[in-house]
Amino acid sequence: MTITLNVNGKSHQVDAEADTPLLYVLRNDLDLHAAKYGCGLGQCGACTVMIDGKAALSCVTPLLVAQGREITTVEGLGTAENPGPIQKAFIEKQSAQCGYCIAGMMMSGAALLKHNPKPSDDDIRAALRTNLCRCGTHMRIMAAIKRASELMGQQAALPAAESNRSAG
Amino acid sequence: MRFLRVVSFLLTVVVVAAVGFLIIGWRSELPPDEKAATAQHPPDLVAKGAQLAAVGNCIACHTKPGQAAFAGGLPVPTPFGTLYSTNITPDPQTGIGSWSEAAFNRAMREGVDREGDHLYPAFPYDHFTWVTDEDNKALYAFLMTRTPVKATAPKNELIFPLQFRPLLVGWNMLFFREGVMQPDSSQSEAWNRGRYLAEGLGHCGACHTPRNSLGAEDRGNHFAGGEAEGWQAYAINAASRSPVPWTTDSIAFYLRNGWHELHGVSRGPMAEVTGNLGLLPDSDIQAIATYVASVMGEPSADRKAKGEKLAQSFGNGGAGLTTAAVNIGKPAADLASHPGAAIYTAACSTCHESGKAQPFGGLNFNLSTAVNAPNPQNIVNVTMFGLPPADGQPSAVMPAFGNTLNDQQVADLLGYLRARFSDQPVWSGLTDLVAKTRSGEHPVTVLASDGIERAPKNVGAKEQK
């Protein structure tokens, strides 16, 4: 069947079975390789994306339920030339070792910061508890999420500051 | 005049009744014991008290998640308003530090605090009245040797006029029977021990027996299934809907380990119970199982035969798994066009048909009590919130699907599970129930399978050092 997917603000027509995991379609049909195949059981978090602004595991998300909803992957957070605040923070804090979990960590972090711009350590731990990292870079990942929160705060403050300047 | 006479007569009756009530219900204050909080207790008595406190699951209600153990303050929602659990650490001002053993014993036996005030039956004194003086002594020794914590619970928010505690005298007259358990000499020692633990301190019925409109357990429907913290406490009598009937051995294994290969993992408030029971000796676990199995009774021949077939297919750690061999509901092929079929295939079947053994594999839904239960609340909760991981130890986990599936999709999926894995009637009002669970209109406490509470934060209750 043909299903319309909205990924990172772009609409795509996909020809696939309704029960195909969203992850397969992202990687194989749409060439979006940020979300990773880890366990295929929704237990490791490497495939995390955002659906309607909330963290969701794409390996156990049937294509059918993604239809007509807003899907965001790491590709939607920024580009290599112009990284978004979360990507900037992960680079700045050198949070990746092997890097396999990082896309999922970024998406869980992004979903957290969307509804909780100033999370506590406990909030971050709770939001990322279903994302596994085997290298042990957890402390740097925590630091990156905190840094991303700062960067987003500055970004939000900027236009206001500029408009103040022009007004003054 | 006649009218006035009737009114004055009625008024007199009311006043006399009220005064009589107060006299019957009057309990004097017991003197504060200034040395209570610092008294020494023998270590073996304290250890025994710790076991008993685990049976009573005291910590669950008397602790706010992530905060000092036994310091109280946990909101307990009831149909009559919100109660806040009290501080039962030995702090003399805000806890029970000035309570003598006699005062503690009276609270357990009669539901009256040291000052002589009646306690609300959210504190299950209707069960605790069965606890022997000897066991109360051990519980007292355990609680009085905890770290004292200064903490005052918020004021209860009850509907008028329930703030007026003497009204509880009436409740007690209607529903409360004070007194220790009388052993049944026709039953085994294990059965009597099990009954003592399950009906007394263990207060199984507080959740597993339905309550009447005045909040008292409906004794005519003993263990027929009730509610706790947004979860259904399944029927654990003849009405049990577990596809494989429970036996003494399977109950004992489940209570000891928190899972059973033919029944799945404990979750919700029951996870806390099985977690706590880990402190108990095997003989006590076996006793509780003996008693509960006898309340459940012998299953019908039909149910037993079905259960045996299921056990053959899915027992031995899932080794004999052949989904095709047994199917209680409709075959998958007949349901291929069901709106929940694709969701089940992509989201559920990878784990739930993997054949991986409990407690780490997904339970095959042919074995699921949740799918066969009259009320779908538990399967709604698990689908939406998953099973969060335990801290620092392996545990059963399940991803939460609340962000992935919308209300209609959850309802479609659960409708599919019901049709395919049970022979029970369709659940009505699923979409509405899912919506209310999502919005919090129906509040649910989410616990990891080790029983540590995850809401609102991923922090377990710890004893303050």
XYZ file of C-alpha atoms in Angstrom:
633
model
C 0.000 0.000 0.000
C 1.047 3.642 -0.469
C 1.515 5.617 2.707
C 2.273 9.310 3.048
C 4.972 10.109 5.595
C 5.939 13.519 6.880
C 9.618 13.328 7.838
C 11.634 16.376 8.897
C 9.047 18.664 7.343
C 9.040 16.906 3.949
C 6.252 14.746 2.588
C 7.142 11.329 1.129
C 5.078 8.692 -0.644
C 6.187 5.244 0.447
C 5.083 1.942 -1.012
C 5.285 -0.638 1.770
C 3.223 -2.992 3.915
C 1.309 -1.423 6.828
C 3.198 -3.517 9.378
C 6.696 -2.522 8.145
C 8.665 -0.949 11.004
C 9.132 2.779 10.455
C 12.902 2.333 10.960
C 13.216 0.150 7.851
C 11.452 2.739 5.751
C 13.550 5.600 7.094
C 16.811 3.780 6.391
C 16.036 1.774 3.257
C 13.469 3.863 1.384
C 14.231 7.399 2.469
C 18.026 7.059 2.919
C 17.893 8.618 6.358
C 20.573 6.690 8.234
C 20.735 8.530 11.567
C 18.303 6.213 13.387
C 20.106 2.905 14.010
C 18.994 -0.703 14.116
C 20.098 -2.002 17.520
C 17.974 -4.757 19.035
C 14.862 -4.549 16.897
C 12.804 -5.076 20.078
C 12.431 -1.563 21.430
C 14.819 -2.248 24.272
C 18.019 -0.324 23.375
C 16.832 3.058 22.104
C 19.253 3.323 19.133
C 16.302 3.753 16.740
C 14.625 6.588 18.687
C 12.943 9.296 16.603
C 10.346 11.919 17.494
C 6.716 11.435 16.520
C 4.676 14.596 17.040
C 7.474 15.929 19.268
C 7.657 12.883 21.516
C 10.335 10.198 21.665
C 9.267 6.953 20.003
C 11.078 3.761 19.081
C 10.986 3.467 15.280
C 11.909 -0.245 15.192
C 8.607 -1.166 16.861
C 6.508 1.546 15.204
C 4.351 0.135 12.408
C 4.393 2.337 9.315
C 0.618 2.520 9.513
C 0.603 4.501 12.769
C 3.225 6.975 11.500
C 0.968 8.039 8.683
C -0.007 11.705 8.787
C 2.116 12.454 11.852
C 5.220 14.626 12.168
C 8.351 12.502 12.270
C 11.725 13.993 13.194
C 15.096 12.271 12.902
C 18.590 13.601 13.678
C 18.735 14.820 10.057
C 15.928 17.179 11.025
C 17.876 18.722 13.904
C 20.504 20.383 11.670
C 23.178 19.666 9.061
C 26.910 18.949 9.217
C 27.587 22.540 8.111
C 24.952 24.058 10.336
C 24.355 21.761 13.336
C 21.408 22.424 15.639
C 21.918 23.132 19.351
C 21.715 19.461 20.379
C 24.206 18.392 17.731
C 26.516 21.310 18.639
C 26.372 20.322 22.306
C 27.194 16.645 21.608
C 30.192 17.718 19.468
C 31.343 20.280 22.028
C 31.168 17.773 24.897
C 32.664 14.972 22.738
C 29.873 12.664 23.907
C 30.298 9.945 21.293
C 32.692 7.065 21.615
C 31.557 4.389 19.158
C 28.571 6.608 18.403
C 25.983 3.913 17.781
C 23.612 5.066 20.528
C 24.113 8.778 19.992
C 21.372 9.439 17.451
C 18.853 7.872 19.827
C 20.253 9.802 22.778
C 19.934 13.058 20.808
C 16.320 12.347 19.914
C 15.340 11.417 23.487
C 17.183 14.537 24.647
C 15.452 16.686 22.023
C 12.034 15.359 23.073
C 12.857 16.067 26.722
C 14.011 19.647 26.031
C 10.889 20.337 23.996
C 8.630 20.110 27.028
C 11.218 20.668 29.771
C 13.768 23.300 28.657
C 15.689 23.254 31.968
C 15.824 19.604 33.042
C 17.469 18.441 36.272
C 19.917 15.520 36.309
C 17.070 13.277 37.497
C 14.837 14.438 34.643
C 17.588 13.634 32.112
C 18.214 10.215 33.644
C 14.488 9.441 33.561
C 14.086 10.550 29.945
C 17.140 8.606 28.755
C 16.653 5.492 30.863
C 15.531 3.442 27.862
C 18.559 4.457 25.760
C 21.471 2.093 26.322
C 25.145 2.999 25.844
C 27.723 0.224 26.067
C 30.819 2.467 25.813
C 29.958 4.229 29.074
C 29.816 7.841 27.899
C 26.745 8.539 30.026
C 28.284 11.431 31.946
C 29.252 13.205 28.732
C 25.800 12.583 27.289
C 24.273 14.151 30.431
C 26.654 17.106 30.039
C 25.681 17.484 26.373
C 21.964 17.599 27.167
C 22.610 20.281 29.802
C 24.743 22.214 27.301
C 22.032 21.889 24.666
C 19.567 23.319 27.158
C 21.869 26.354 27.604
C 22.366 26.791 23.857
C 18.621 26.622 23.248
C 18.050 29.161 26.006
C 20.550 31.547 24.368
C 18.947 31.002 20.985
C 15.533 31.769 22.387
C 16.862 34.894 24.093
C 18.652 36.207 20.964
C 15.787 37.563 18.853
C 14.366 39.289 21.914
C 17.759 40.891 22.671
C 18.124 42.000 19.057
C 14.692 43.509 18.929
C 15.492 45.356 22.171
C 18.659 46.736 20.588
C 16.883 47.903 17.465
C 14.164 49.448 19.553
C 16.704 51.177 21.819
C -48.429 20.491 67.946
C -48.372 16.919 66.843
C -45.808 17.893 64.225
C -43.604 19.619 66.802
C -43.827 16.604 69.062
C -42.664 14.313 66.241
C -39.792 16.670 65.421
C -38.673 16.951 69.012
C -38.915 13.198 69.415
C -36.763 12.659 66.302
C -34.271 15.280 67.482
C -33.995 13.523 70.833
C -33.358 10.217 69.099
C -30.630 11.788 66.967
C -28.958 13.454 69.946
C -29.119 10.314 72.072
C -27.733 8.264 69.195
C -24.924 10.755 68.647
C -24.012 10.817 72.324
C -24.209 7.015 72.460
C -22.013 6.867 69.408
C -19.401 9.096 70.971
C -19.429 7.108 74.201
C -19.070 3.771 72.406
C -16.402 5.175 70.116
C -14.530 7.112 72.760
C -10.931 6.062 73.101
C -8.706 7.704 75.676
C -5.312 9.167 74.895
C -2.499 6.829 75.884
C 0.316 8.666 77.700
C 3.344 9.591 75.592
C 6.367 7.426 76.267
C 9.398 9.710 76.195
C 11.844 6.840 76.183
C 10.121 4.944 73.359
C 12.262 6.373 70.561
C 15.563 5.629 72.267
C 14.738 2.249 73.833
C 16.889 -0.734 72.866
C 15.367 -3.684 71.024
C 16.998 -7.106 70.533
C 18.414 -7.418 66.989
C 16.618 -10.684 66.254
C 13.289 -9.077 67.162
C 14.083 -6.144 64.843
C 14.985 -8.604 62.059
C 11.701 -10.428 62.545
C 9.907 -7.074 62.471
C 11.595 -6.233 59.160
C 10.179 -9.427 57.636
C 6.728 -8.657 58.983
C 6.865 -5.066 57.731
C 7.642 -6.523 54.312
C 4.546 -8.745 54.516
C 2.486 -5.695 55.475
C 4.088 -3.661 52.661
C 4.100 -0.727 55.112
C 6.726 1.118 53.081
C 4.524 1.364 49.994
C 1.943 3.692 51.533
C 4.081 5.285 54.236
C 6.783 6.558 51.865
C 6.820 9.188 49.157
C 8.822 7.909 46.167
C 12.403 9.072 46.317
C 12.073 10.357 49.865
C 12.891 8.992 53.306
C 11.381 5.578 53.999
C 8.381 5.434 56.374
C 8.201 9.269 56.641
C 4.677 9.321 55.151
C 3.065 12.100 53.127
C 2.043 9.908 50.180
C -1.304 11.024 48.767
C -3.780 8.143 48.773
C -6.680 8.963 46.461
C -10.026 7.494 47.534
C -13.590 8.042 46.323
C -14.035 10.165 49.474
C -11.116 12.523 48.869
C -7.373 12.358 49.295
C -5.733 11.016 52.425
C -2.056 11.493 53.215
C -0.142 8.661 54.853
C 1.399 9.432 58.222
C 5.015 9.469 59.366
C 5.747 6.155 61.126
C 9.423 6.852 61.825
C 10.273 7.251 65.539
C 10.408 11.049 65.455
C 8.744 12.102 68.748
C 7.088 15.263 67.372
C 5.962 14.289 63.871
C 6.210 10.490 63.855
C 5.434 7.718 66.328
C 8.502 8.355 68.544
C 6.363 8.939 71.622
C 4.178 5.854 71.100
C 4.401 3.079 73.667
C 4.115 -0.501 72.519
C 0.570 -0.503 73.935
C -0.328 2.476 71.731
C 1.119 0.759 68.663
C -0.712 -2.451 69.490
C -3.991 -0.547 69.862
C -3.535 1.173 66.486
C -3.038 -2.189 64.813
C -5.847 -3.926 66.700
C -8.486 -1.160 66.794
C -7.464 1.509 64.299
C -7.032 4.217 66.934
C -3.922 6.406 67.255
C -2.043 7.209 70.478
C -4.077 10.379 71.047
C -7.293 8.331 70.889
C -8.397 9.488 67.423
C -9.925 6.989 65.024
C -7.798 6.253 61.962
C -9.288 6.090 58.480
C -9.638 2.558 57.099
C -7.227 3.385 54.257
C -4.958 2.109 57.014
C -6.115 -1.520 56.815
C -6.755 -2.121 60.522
C -9.699 -4.290 59.470
C -6.933 -6.750 58.498
C -4.243 -5.787 60.987
C -6.589 -6.547 63.870
C -5.622 -10.178 63.256
C -1.933 -9.571 63.964
C -0.838 -11.175 67.235
C 0.629 -9.181 70.133
C 3.863 -11.051 69.565
C 4.126 -9.957 65.931
C 3.118 -6.408 66.813
C 5.984 -6.378 69.302
C 8.432 -7.251 66.492
C 6.912 -4.681 64.111
C 7.160 -2.077 66.863
C 10.811 -2.972 67.495
C 11.547 -2.630 63.768
C 9.791 0.705 63.286
C 11.174 2.246 66.496
C 14.745 1.481 65.364
C 14.396 3.267 61.989
C 16.032 6.629 61.476
C 13.675 9.289 62.848
C 12.602 11.787 60.193
C 10.890 15.111 60.859
C 8.003 15.213 58.432
C 4.369 16.210 58.793
C 1.902 14.923 56.232
C -0.315 17.487 54.472
C -3.858 17.796 55.785
C -6.323 15.241 54.423
C -8.669 16.590 51.769
C -11.895 14.711 52.433
C -15.446 15.471 51.405
C -17.680 16.935 54.146
C -18.363 15.654 56.825
C -15.727 12.918 56.787
C -13.139 15.166 58.415
C -15.076 14.433 61.595
C -13.358 11.274 62.793
C -16.037 10.099 65.287
C -18.087 9.158 62.203
C -15.688 6.247 61.859
C -17.336 4.729 64.915
C -20.361 4.105 62.716
C -18.211 2.631 59.959
C -16.567 0.350 62.489
C -19.947 -0.780 63.839
C -21.032 -1.692 60.327
C -17.890 -3.220 58.910
C -15.139 -3.758 61.484
C -14.774 -6.949 63.535
C -12.013 -6.610 66.076
C -10.064 -9.645 67.207
C -7.231 -12.013 66.475
C -7.610 -14.929 64.069
C -9.178 -18.127 65.335
C -7.341 -21.054 63.732
C -9.407 -23.563 61.775
C -8.455 -26.928 63.248
C -9.811 -28.808 60.222
C -7.108 -27.226 58.049
C -3.359 -27.800 57.914
C -0.854 -25.732 59.847
C 0.439 -24.240 56.572
C -3.107 -23.230 55.552
C -3.719 -21.523 58.896
C -0.352 -19.761 58.745
C -1.107 -18.675 55.174
C -4.536 -17.395 56.161
C -3.024 -15.462 59.053
C -0.471 -13.791 56.763
C -2.776 -13.209 53.778
C -5.849 -11.979 55.662
C -3.980 -10.234 58.469
C -0.789 -8.291 57.915
C -0.603 -9.118 54.199
C -4.068 -7.537 53.674
C -4.416 -9.094 50.186
C -8.136 -8.354 50.269
C -7.522 -4.607 50.599
C -6.839 -4.632 46.841
C -8.156 -8.014 45.655
C -11.633 -7.739 47.237
C -14.079 -5.216 45.741
C -15.292 -2.406 48.014
C -18.840 -1.230 48.645
C -20.113 2.339 48.372
C -18.846 3.122 51.875
C -15.341 1.919 51.068
C -15.567 -1.335 53.028
C -14.586 -4.664 51.576
C -17.529 -6.601 50.230
C -17.161 -9.768 52.305
C -19.576 -11.652 50.080
C -17.152 -11.194 47.191
C -13.963 -12.193 48.944
C -10.922 -11.988 46.586
C -13.250 -11.364 43.607
C -10.955 -8.630 42.262
C -10.586 -4.943 43.111
C -8.472 -1.934 42.286
C -5.181 -0.390 43.372
C -3.388 2.755 42.211
C -5.049 2.759 38.821
C -4.557 -0.992 38.268
C -6.984 -3.892 38.434
C -6.181 -6.328 41.234
C -7.283 -9.553 39.570
C -9.790 -11.955 41.046
C -7.880 -14.528 43.088
C -10.862 -16.735 43.862
C -12.876 -19.082 41.644
C -13.474 -16.142 39.268
C -9.765 -15.983 38.309
C -9.403 -15.533 34.544
C -5.816 -16.729 34.201
C -5.737 -18.985 31.124
C -3.652 -21.544 33.031
C -5.256 -22.100 36.456
C -3.023 -21.228 39.388
C -1.717 -23.964 41.682
C -0.064 -23.821 45.097
C 3.317 -24.270 43.435
C 2.829 -21.626 40.759
C 1.530 -19.080 43.300
C 4.512 -19.774 45.569
C 6.968 -19.415 42.674
C 5.301 -16.171 41.556
C 5.310 -14.649 45.047
C 8.934 -15.677 45.571
C 10.312 -14.538 42.180
C 7.866 -11.919 40.908
C 7.134 -13.930 37.738
C 5.973 -17.310 36.532
C 6.536 -18.844 33.110
C 2.820 -19.468 32.558
C 1.573 -16.196 34.060
C 4.143 -13.484 33.338
C 5.740 -10.838 35.552
C 4.221 -8.937 38.444
C 3.817 -5.226 37.757
C 2.053 -2.166 39.054
C 1.508 -2.253 42.827
C 1.918 -6.059 42.836
C 5.578 -5.654 41.812
C 6.157 -3.943 45.128
C 4.445 -6.793 46.955
C 6.471 -9.560 45.315
C 9.618 -7.458 45.739
C 8.969 -7.184 49.479
C 8.120 -10.847 49.923
C 11.707 -11.696 48.971
C 12.505 -11.164 52.647
C 10.194 -13.987 53.754
C 11.261 -17.576 54.471
C 10.087 -20.166 51.923
C 7.771 -21.744 54.505
C 5.743 -18.530 54.810
C 5.549 -18.060 51.023
C 4.404 -21.668 50.696
C 1.808 -21.076 53.437
C 0.335 -18.021 51.677
C 0.216 -20.001 48.417
C -1.500 -22.910 50.153
C -4.191 -20.632 51.518
C -4.780 -18.597 48.352
C -4.908 -21.749 46.208
C -7.558 -23.165 48.527
C -9.630 -19.968 48.186
C -9.345 -20.268 44.389
C -10.508 -23.859 44.639
C -10.213 -26.636 42.098
C -10.725 -25.350 38.519
C -13.443 -26.881 36.343
C -12.432 -29.886 34.247
C -12.754 -27.813 31.083
C -10.557 -25.004 32.388
C -8.025 -27.486 33.684
C -7.800 -29.281 30.322
C -7.325 -25.978 28.474
C -4.662 -24.962 30.984
C -2.792 -28.214 30.542
C -2.730 -27.793 26.766
C -1.406 -24.257 27.163
C 1.211 -25.385 29.652
C 2.410 -28.053 27.227
C 2.760 -25.499 24.441
C 4.305 -22.661 26.379
C 5.860 -24.269 29.463
C 9.487 -25.228 30.019
C 10.697 -21.713 29.431
C 8.816 -21.471 26.148
C 10.796 -24.389 24.726
C 7.704 -26.119 23.396
C 6.354 -22.956 21.835
C 4.075 -23.658 18.940
C 1.611 -20.841 18.608
C -0.422 -22.832 16.119
C -0.918 -25.746 18.505
C -3.083 -23.786 20.899
C -5.135 -20.715 20.267
C -7.892 -19.730 22.624
C -9.296 -17.013 20.373
C -9.711 -16.658 16.621
C -6.923 -17.780 14.252
C -4.602 -15.019 12.976
C -5.734 -15.570 9.378
C -9.355 -14.715 10.267
C -8.223 -11.417 11.766
C -5.807 -10.331 9.013
C -7.926 -7.295 8.097
C -8.517 -6.230 11.731
C -7.204 -2.658 12.225
C -5.028 -3.903 15.102
C -3.355 -6.695 13.118
C -0.566 -4.630 11.550
C 0.134 -2.893 14.861
C 0.395 -6.231 16.649
C 2.761 -7.645 14.008
C 5.186 -4.718 14.031
C 4.980 -3.577 17.633
C 4.275 -6.689 19.717
C 4.935 -10.003 18.008
C 8.737 -9.647 17.793
C 8.941 -10.079 21.572
C 5.650 -11.706 22.450
C 6.024 -14.546 19.945
C 9.783 -14.949 20.344
C 9.512 -17.929 22.676
C 12.122 -16.322 24.935
C 11.602 -17.449 28.519
C 10.093 -15.370 31.312
C 10.866 -13.016 32.931
C 12.913 -11.405 30.131
C 10.898 -12.558 27.139
C 7.463 -11.206 26.231
C 4.656 -13.424 27.520
C 2.698 -15.167 24.806
C -0.755 -13.555 24.955
C -2.446 -16.954 25.015
C -1.225 -17.018 28.640
C -2.202 -13.448 29.500
C -4.638 -12.817 32.350
C -4.707 -9.150 31.283
C -6.104 -10.040 27.843
C -8.670 -12.377 29.431
C -9.661 -10.063 32.298
C -13.152 -8.533 32.410
C -11.675 -5.017 32.698
C -8.977 -3.945 30.190
C -7.287 -1.362 32.456
C -4.074 -3.329 33.086
C -3.332 -4.033 29.447
C -4.068 -0.364 28.696
C -1.553 0.672 31.371
C 1.187 -1.670 30.201
C 0.714 -0.705 26.548
C 0.825 3.026 27.291
C 3.518 3.130 29.971
C 5.482 -0.100 29.410
C 7.567 -1.699 32.115
C 10.360 0.676 33.096
C 13.735 -0.954 33.816
C 14.849 -1.636 37.379
C 17.876 0.233 38.686
C 21.218 -1.551 38.582
C 19.902 -5.082 38.074
C 18.440 -7.142 35.265
C 14.659 -6.892 35.093
C 11.731 -7.439 32.796
C 11.326 -4.419 30.524
C 8.829 -3.328 27.955
C 8.873 -0.162 25.857
C 6.066 2.332 26.418
C 3.846 2.784 23.370
C 1.949 5.844 24.599
C 3.950 8.179 22.323
C 3.803 5.858 19.332
C 0.119 4.943 19.280
C -2.813 7.328 19.505
C -5.934 6.465 21.508
C -7.730 4.809 18.605
C -4.649 2.770 17.671
C -4.218 1.501 21.247
C -7.903 0.544 21.240
C -7.552 -1.209 17.863
C -4.531 -3.151 19.088
C -6.177 -4.247 22.332
C -9.355 -5.201 20.490
C -7.195 -7.416 18.291
C -5.461 -9.051 21.280
C -8.833 -9.738 22.866
C -10.229 -11.340 19.707
C -7.141 -13.388 18.927
C -6.028 -14.526 22.381
C -9.211 -14.904 24.420
C -12.688 -16.346 24.075
C -14.111 -13.505 26.143
C -16.591 -10.844 24.940
C -15.403 -7.632 23.257
C -14.352 -4.846 25.662
C -16.595 -1.795 25.323
C -15.473 1.817 25.716
C -11.783 1.077 25.043
C -10.972 4.351 23.247
C -12.518 6.369 26.058
C -10.605 4.408 28.700
C -7.329 4.932 26.821
C -8.026 8.670 26.550
C -8.748 8.948 30.285
C -5.604 6.985 31.126
C -3.517 9.225 28.877
C -4.943 12.476 30.233
C -4.488 11.386 33.849
C -8.221 11.556 34.532
C -7.673 7.931 35.487
C -4.378 8.186 37.421
C -1.951 5.264 37.237
C 1.150 4.610 39.322
C 3.918 3.305 37.075
C 6.362 0.898 38.674
C 9.387 -1.028 37.437
C 9.180 -4.788 37.751
C 11.388 -4.603 40.851
C 8.637 -2.496 42.389
C 10.514 0.776 42.665
C 8.197 3.602 41.903
C 9.036 5.606 38.762
C 6.580 8.407 38.980
C 7.167 11.287 39.057
C 10.893 10.658 39.005
C 13.176 7.770 38.305
C 14.262 7.491 41.923
C 13.516 4.735 44.404
C 12.543 5.139 48.031
C 15.580 4.756 50.219
C 16.150 4.630 53.909
C 17.694 7.893 55.006
C 21.188 7.420 56.386
